[in-house]
Amino acid sequence: MEQLEYTVGAIAELTGVSIRTLHHYDEIGLLEPSARSAAGYRLYSDTDLQRLQRILFYRELDLGLPEITTVLADPTIDDEDHLRRQRDLLTAKTTRYQSMISLIDKELTARRIGITLTPTERLLVLGVDKLIDRADEITQKWGNTPEFTQRRDRTLHYTEQDWLTLRTEQATIHQHLADAMQSGVPAASPQAMDLAEQHRQHLNHWFHDCPYETHRTLATAYRTNQRSGLNYDDMAPGLSQYIHDAILANAARHQPTQ
């Protein structure tokens, strides 16, 4: 026979549930003590304590007291079923919290690199989320440079329309460069150099100051097929080299080598 040994005070101390709450659970029939002492005090058994554990788990999982009462009163649900159900609910809750944490982390990352668009707005602006996904890489490589700081400070206040305009302008320049390359226009030709100049001015306007020396540095990154270079070559094989050559030719045109 199960020994009755827990007073309401002992249960409160064991579980952290207030005596007032335990009295309320008794009054509504959610957790009735198995017996009372000769003096009329509530006495709880191990089975009662296990039921309280179930109640507390369900409360933590945001179930209301009426729903918990109904669930616990169902004769078709045994203790193992309760464990499985609570595990499923906890798993779902954990997944939801992990998604929320991921979203918060992404928002913090976006702000760190100067993007304040909402997730919905970012979905409408192709490529912005890619910047966020690459934030750690970008910060590690460029975070201590004046260009990175300037880029972050400028883009911090961009609206959805700003990003749409920026991306449209960027895509147009890239497409014209790809068309020129595929049409056999030499990279050192005036046409290709003019496109390289548009590319430089685009960066200078939207992101950071881009004098010709900085543009040359970026051209090297494109040629060595770092991230941006790979993106160019995805558009058209060899485009990263073509843009590199056009940028260097344009820089030499404006700043001839001494």
mmCIF file of C-alpha atoms in Angstrom, residues 38-255:
data_model
loop_
_atom_site.group_PDB
_atom_site.id
_atom_site.type_symbol
_atom_site.label_atom_id
_atom_site.label_comp_id
_atom_site.label_asym_id
_atom_site.label_seq_id
_atom_site.Cartn_x
_atom_site.Cartn_y
_atom_site.Cartn_z
ATOM 1 C CA ALA A 38 -6.756 13.159 11.682
ATOM 2 C CA ALA A 39 -6.478 16.917 12.072
ATOM 3 C CA GLY A 40 -7.843 17.482 8.571
ATOM 4 C CA TYR A 41 -4.582 18.377 6.833
ATOM 5 C CA ARG A 42 -4.099 17.375 3.196
ATOM 6 C CA LEU A 43 -1.786 14.426 2.637
ATOM 7 C CA TYR A 44 -0.298 13.674 -0.769
ATOM 8 C CA SER A 45 1.060 10.374 -2.057
ATOM 9 C CA ASP A 46 3.801 9.631 -4.560
ATOM 10 C CA THR A 47 1.055 9.152 -7.148
ATOM 11 C CA ASP A 48 -0.284 12.616 -6.323
ATOM 12 C CA LEU A 49 3.203 14.023 -6.692
ATOM 13 C CA GLN A 50 3.552 12.355 -10.085
ATOM 14 C CA ARG A 51 0.203 13.865 -11.155
ATOM 15 C CA LEU A 52 1.426 17.270 -10.034
ATOM 16 C CA GLN A 53 4.511 16.787 -12.168
ATOM 17 C CA ARG A 54 2.268 16.126 -15.165
ATOM 18 C CA ILE A 55 0.259 19.253 -14.377
ATOM 19 C CA LEU A 56 3.373 21.395 -14.107
ATOM 20 C CA PHE A 57 4.730 20.061 -17.401
ATOM 21 C CA TYR A 58 1.471 20.803 -19.179
ATOM 22 C CA ARG A 59 1.322 24.261 -17.607
ATOM 23 C CA GLU A 60 4.857 24.931 -18.833
ATOM 24 C CA LEU A 61 3.641 23.891 -22.279
ATOM 25 C CA ASP A 62 0.963 26.607 -22.129
ATOM 26 C CA LEU A 63 -2.055 24.361 -21.606
ATOM 27 C CA GLY A 64 -4.860 25.905 -19.554
ATOM 28 C CA LEU A 65 -6.145 24.289 -16.372
ATOM 29 C CA PRO A 66 -9.463 23.130 -17.944
ATOM 30 C CA GLU A 67 -7.566 21.460 -20.787
ATOM 31 C CA ILE A 68 -5.148 19.804 -18.378
ATOM 32 C CA THR A 69 -8.060 18.551 -16.297
ATOM 33 C CA THR A 70 -9.623 17.010 -19.394
ATOM 34 C CA VAL A 71 -6.374 15.418 -20.553
ATOM 35 C CA LEU A 72 -5.593 13.886 -17.172
ATOM 36 C CA ALA A 73 -9.133 12.598 -16.794
ATOM 37 C CA ASP A 74 -9.015 10.665 -20.068
ATOM 38 C CA PRO A 75 -8.920 6.944 -19.122
ATOM 39 C CA THR A 76 -7.505 6.001 -22.527
ATOM 40 C CA ILE A 77 -4.272 7.918 -21.874
ATOM 41 C CA ASP A 78 -1.799 6.165 -19.623
ATOM 42 C CA ASP A 79 1.326 7.542 -18.009
ATOM 43 C CA GLU A 80 3.532 6.592 -20.948
ATOM 44 C CA ASP A 81 1.141 8.352 -23.324
ATOM 45 C CA HIS A 82 1.462 11.504 -21.227
ATOM 46 C CA LEU A 83 5.224 11.291 -21.421
ATOM 47 C CA ARG A 84 5.139 10.900 -25.202
ATOM 48 C CA ARG A 85 2.674 13.746 -25.608
ATOM 49 C CA GLN A 86 4.699 16.054 -23.400
ATOM 50 C CA ARG A 87 7.852 15.160 -25.270
ATOM 51 C CA ASP A 88 6.177 15.965 -28.601
ATOM 52 C CA LEU A 89 4.910 19.272 -27.253
ATOM 53 C CA LEU A 90 8.337 20.137 -25.870
ATOM 54 C CA THR A 91 9.985 19.239 -29.176
ATOM 55 C CA ALA A 92 7.570 21.481 -31.061
ATOM 56 C CA LYS A 93 8.138 24.291 -28.582
ATOM 57 C CA THR A 94 11.899 23.872 -28.781
ATOM 58 C CA THR A 95 11.765 24.019 -32.577
ATOM 59 C CA ARG A 96 9.669 27.180 -32.375
ATOM 60 C CA TYR A 97 12.105 28.783 -29.939
ATOM 61 C CA GLN A 98 15.084 27.795 -32.076
ATOM 62 C CA SER A 99 13.419 29.429 -35.075
ATOM 63 C CA MET A 100 12.810 32.566 -33.032
ATOM 64 C CA ILE A 101 16.442 32.604 -31.857
ATOM 65 C CA SER A 102 17.613 32.131 -35.436
ATOM 66 C CA LEU A 103 15.475 35.042 -36.586
ATOM 67 C CA ILE A 104 16.764 37.268 -33.777
ATOM 68 C CA ASP A 105 20.360 36.299 -34.600
ATOM 69 C CA LYS A 106 19.754 37.107 -38.245
ATOM 70 C CA GLU A 107 18.295 40.505 -37.376
ATOM 71 C CA LEU A 108 21.263 41.288 -35.131
ATOM 72 C CA THR A 109 23.623 40.217 -37.911
ATOM 73 C CA ALA A 110 21.739 42.341 -40.442
ATOM 74 C CA ARG A 111 22.076 45.394 -38.222
ATOM 75 C CA ARG A 112 25.758 44.672 -37.687
ATOM 76 C CA ILE A 113 26.408 45.004 -41.425
ATOM 77 C CA GLY A 114 23.994 47.898 -41.865
ATOM 78 C CA ILE A 115 20.735 46.328 -43.086
ATOM 79 C CA THR A 116 17.547 47.303 -41.304
ATOM 80 C CA LEU A 117 14.958 45.877 -43.680
ATOM 81 C CA THR A 118 12.337 43.549 -42.270
ATOM 82 C CA PRO A 119 12.498 39.879 -43.333
ATOM 83 C CA THR A 120 9.499 40.463 -45.623
ATOM 84 C CA GLU A 121 11.194 43.426 -47.259
ATOM 85 C CA ARG A 122 14.403 41.444 -47.693
ATOM 86 C CA LEU A 123 12.484 38.728 -49.546
ATOM 87 C CA LEU A 124 11.560 41.374 -52.109
ATOM 88 C CA VAL A 125 15.157 42.485 -52.591
ATOM 89 C CA LEU A 126 17.198 39.763 -54.279
ATOM 90 C CA GLY A 127 20.603 39.267 -52.731
ATOM 91 C CA VAL A 128 20.220 41.125 -49.443
ATOM 92 C CA ASP A 129 19.816 37.933 -47.414
ATOM 93 C CA LYS A 130 22.960 36.594 -49.066
ATOM 94 C CA LEU A 131 24.858 39.520 -47.565
ATOM 95 C CA ILE A 132 23.497 38.606 -44.146
ATOM 96 C CA ASP A 133 24.396 34.928 -44.583
ATOM 97 C CA ARG A 134 27.958 36.012 -45.423
ATOM 98 C CA ALA A 135 28.154 38.563 -42.585
ATOM 99 C CA ASP A 136 30.774 36.674 -40.557
ATOM 100 C CA GLU A 137 32.960 36.176 -43.616
ATOM 101 C CA ILE A 138 32.558 39.818 -44.664
ATOM 102 C CA THR A 139 33.263 41.112 -41.168
ATOM 103 C CA GLN A 140 36.345 38.926 -40.763
ATOM 104 C CA LYS A 141 37.795 40.011 -44.097
ATOM 105 C CA TRP A 142 36.781 43.668 -44.242
ATOM 106 C CA GLY A 143 35.560 44.585 -40.744
ATOM 107 C CA ASN A 144 38.568 46.719 -39.838
ATOM 108 C CA THR A 145 38.628 48.680 -43.070
ATOM 109 C CA PRO A 146 37.216 52.182 -43.611
ATOM 110 C CA GLU A 147 35.249 50.804 -46.573
ATOM 111 C CA PHE A 148 33.387 48.318 -44.366
ATOM 112 C CA THR A 149 32.506 50.970 -41.803
ATOM 113 C CA GLN A 150 31.349 53.346 -44.509
ATOM 114 C CA ARG A 151 29.308 50.655 -46.214
ATOM 115 C CA ARG A 152 27.621 49.713 -42.938
ATOM 116 C CA ASP A 153 26.830 53.304 -42.045
ATOM 117 C CA ARG A 154 25.399 54.079 -45.473
ATOM 118 C CA THR A 155 23.263 50.997 -45.895
ATOM 119 C CA LEU A 156 21.949 51.183 -42.330
ATOM 120 C CA HIS A 157 19.330 53.696 -43.428
ATOM 121 C CA TYR A 158 18.427 52.221 -46.813
ATOM 122 C CA THR A 159 14.780 51.529 -47.452
ATOM 123 C CA GLU A 160 13.326 48.656 -49.427
ATOM 124 C CA GLN A 161 13.120 50.961 -52.451
ATOM 125 C CA ASP A 162 16.772 51.946 -52.037
ATOM 126 C CA TRP A 163 17.796 48.293 -52.088
ATOM 127 C CA LEU A 164 15.602 47.576 -55.100
ATOM 128 C CA THR A 165 17.126 50.517 -56.984
ATOM 129 C CA LEU A 166 20.626 49.464 -55.961
ATOM 130 C CA ARG A 167 20.124 45.870 -57.040
ATOM 131 C CA THR A 168 18.549 46.842 -60.360
ATOM 132 C CA GLU A 169 21.419 49.204 -61.156
ATOM 133 C CA GLN A 170 23.971 46.577 -60.128
ATOM 134 C CA ALA A 171 22.361 43.847 -62.231
ATOM 135 C CA THR A 172 22.225 46.140 -65.271
ATOM 136 C CA ILE A 173 25.944 46.965 -65.062
ATOM 137 C CA HIS A 174 26.869 43.313 -64.648
ATOM 138 C CA GLN A 175 24.691 42.278 -67.579
ATOM 139 C CA HIS A 176 26.206 44.924 -69.844
ATOM 140 C CA LEU A 177 29.685 43.709 -68.911
ATOM 141 C CA ALA A 178 28.699 40.107 -69.652
ATOM 142 C CA ASP A 179 27.150 41.129 -72.974
ATOM 143 C CA ALA A 180 30.300 43.040 -73.935
ATOM 144 C CA MET A 181 32.520 40.072 -73.116
ATOM 145 C CA GLN A 182 30.335 37.610 -74.994
ATOM 146 C CA SER A 183 30.232 39.965 -77.988
ATOM 147 C CA GLY A 184 34.021 39.941 -78.170
ATOM 148 C CA VAL A 185 34.518 43.526 -76.974
ATOM 149 C CA PRO A 186 38.094 43.757 -75.632
ATOM 150 C CA ALA A 187 38.365 44.440 -71.908
ATOM 151 C CA ALA A 188 40.723 47.350 -72.616
ATOM 152 C CA SER A 189 38.337 48.963 -75.091
ATOM 153 C CA PRO A 190 36.657 52.291 -74.334
ATOM 154 C CA GLN A 191 33.265 50.530 -74.136
ATOM 155 C CA ALA A 192 34.426 48.027 -71.504
ATOM 156 C CA MET A 193 36.324 50.700 -69.575
ATOM 157 C CA ASP A 194 33.215 52.881 -69.511
ATOM 158 C CA LEU A 195 31.289 49.977 -67.995
ATOM 159 C CA ALA A 196 34.053 49.468 -65.441
ATOM 160 C CA GLU A 197 33.763 53.143 -64.570
ATOM 161 C CA GLN A 198 30.009 52.717 -64.068
ATOM 162 C CA HIS A 199 30.798 49.804 -61.770
ATOM 163 C CA ARG A 200 33.199 51.964 -59.744
ATOM 164 C CA GLN A 201 30.738 54.839 -59.501
ATOM 165 C CA HIS A 202 27.983 52.432 -58.433
ATOM 166 C CA LEU A 203 30.122 51.239 -55.507
ATOM 167 C CA ASN A 204 31.169 54.807 -54.741
ATOM 168 C CA HIS A 205 27.554 55.989 -54.611
ATOM 169 C CA TRP A 206 25.862 53.129 -52.769
ATOM 170 C CA PHE A 207 28.481 51.526 -50.551
ATOM 171 C CA HIS A 208 31.806 53.239 -49.902
ATOM 172 C CA ASP A 209 34.315 55.633 -51.374
ATOM 173 C CA CYS A 210 35.900 53.807 -54.277
ATOM 174 C CA PRO A 211 38.954 55.553 -55.706
ATOM 175 C CA TYR A 212 40.754 53.752 -58.480
ATOM 176 C CA GLU A 213 43.247 52.076 -56.159
ATOM 177 C CA THR A 214 40.391 50.570 -54.133
ATOM 178 C CA HIS A 215 38.741 49.467 -57.365
ATOM 179 C CA ARG A 216 41.972 47.736 -58.377
ATOM 180 C CA THR A 217 41.991 45.854 -55.057
ATOM 181 C CA LEU A 218 38.441 44.665 -55.629
ATOM 182 C CA ALA A 219 39.364 43.603 -59.158
ATOM 183 C CA THR A 220 42.030 41.311 -57.725
ATOM 184 C CA ALA A 221 39.422 39.675 -55.508
ATOM 185 C CA TYR A 222 37.220 39.094 -58.546
ATOM 186 C CA ARG A 223 40.070 37.602 -60.564
ATOM 187 C CA THR A 224 41.114 35.210 -57.806
ATOM 188 C CA ASN A 225 37.547 33.914 -57.746
ATOM 189 C CA GLN A 226 36.684 34.972 -54.229
ATOM 190 C CA ARG A 227 32.963 35.094 -53.532
ATOM 191 C CA SER A 228 32.114 37.958 -55.877
ATOM 192 C CA GLY A 229 34.256 36.474 -58.626
ATOM 193 C CA LEU A 230 32.448 33.160 -58.375
ATOM 194 C CA ASN A 231 29.141 34.995 -58.713
ATOM 195 C CA TYR A 232 30.390 36.711 -61.867
ATOM 196 C CA ASP A 233 31.558 33.444 -63.367
ATOM 197 C CA ASP A 234 28.200 31.911 -62.586
ATOM 198 C CA MET A 235 26.693 34.605 -64.812
ATOM 199 C CA ALA A 236 29.171 33.931 -67.618
ATOM 200 C CA PRO A 237 32.363 31.839 -67.470
ATOM 201 C CA GLY A 238 35.374 34.117 -67.542
ATOM 202 C CA LEU A 239 33.450 37.229 -66.499
ATOM 203 C CA SER A 240 35.483 37.722 -63.318
ATOM 204 C CA GLN A 241 38.694 37.939 -65.367
ATOM 205 C CA TYR A 242 37.047 40.234 -67.894
ATOM 206 C CA ILE A 243 35.810 42.625 -65.203
ATOM 207 C CA HIS A 244 39.241 42.543 -63.582
ATOM 208 C CA ASP A 245 40.929 43.497 -66.823
ATOM 209 C CA ALA A 246 38.389 46.218 -67.606
ATOM 210 C CA ILE A 247 38.756 47.734 -64.132
ATOM 211 C CA LEU A 248 42.560 47.820 -64.396
ATOM 212 C CA ALA A 249 42.400 49.318 -67.874
ATOM 213 C CA ASN A 250 39.951 51.963 -66.686
ATOM 214 C CA ALA A 251 42.100 52.784 -63.650
ATOM 215 C CA ALA A 252 45.154 53.142 -65.886
ATOM 216 C CA ARG A 253 43.179 55.397 -68.200
ATOM 217 C CA HIS A 254 42.357 57.746 -65.330
ATOM 218 C CA GLN A 255 45.553 57.264 -63.351
#
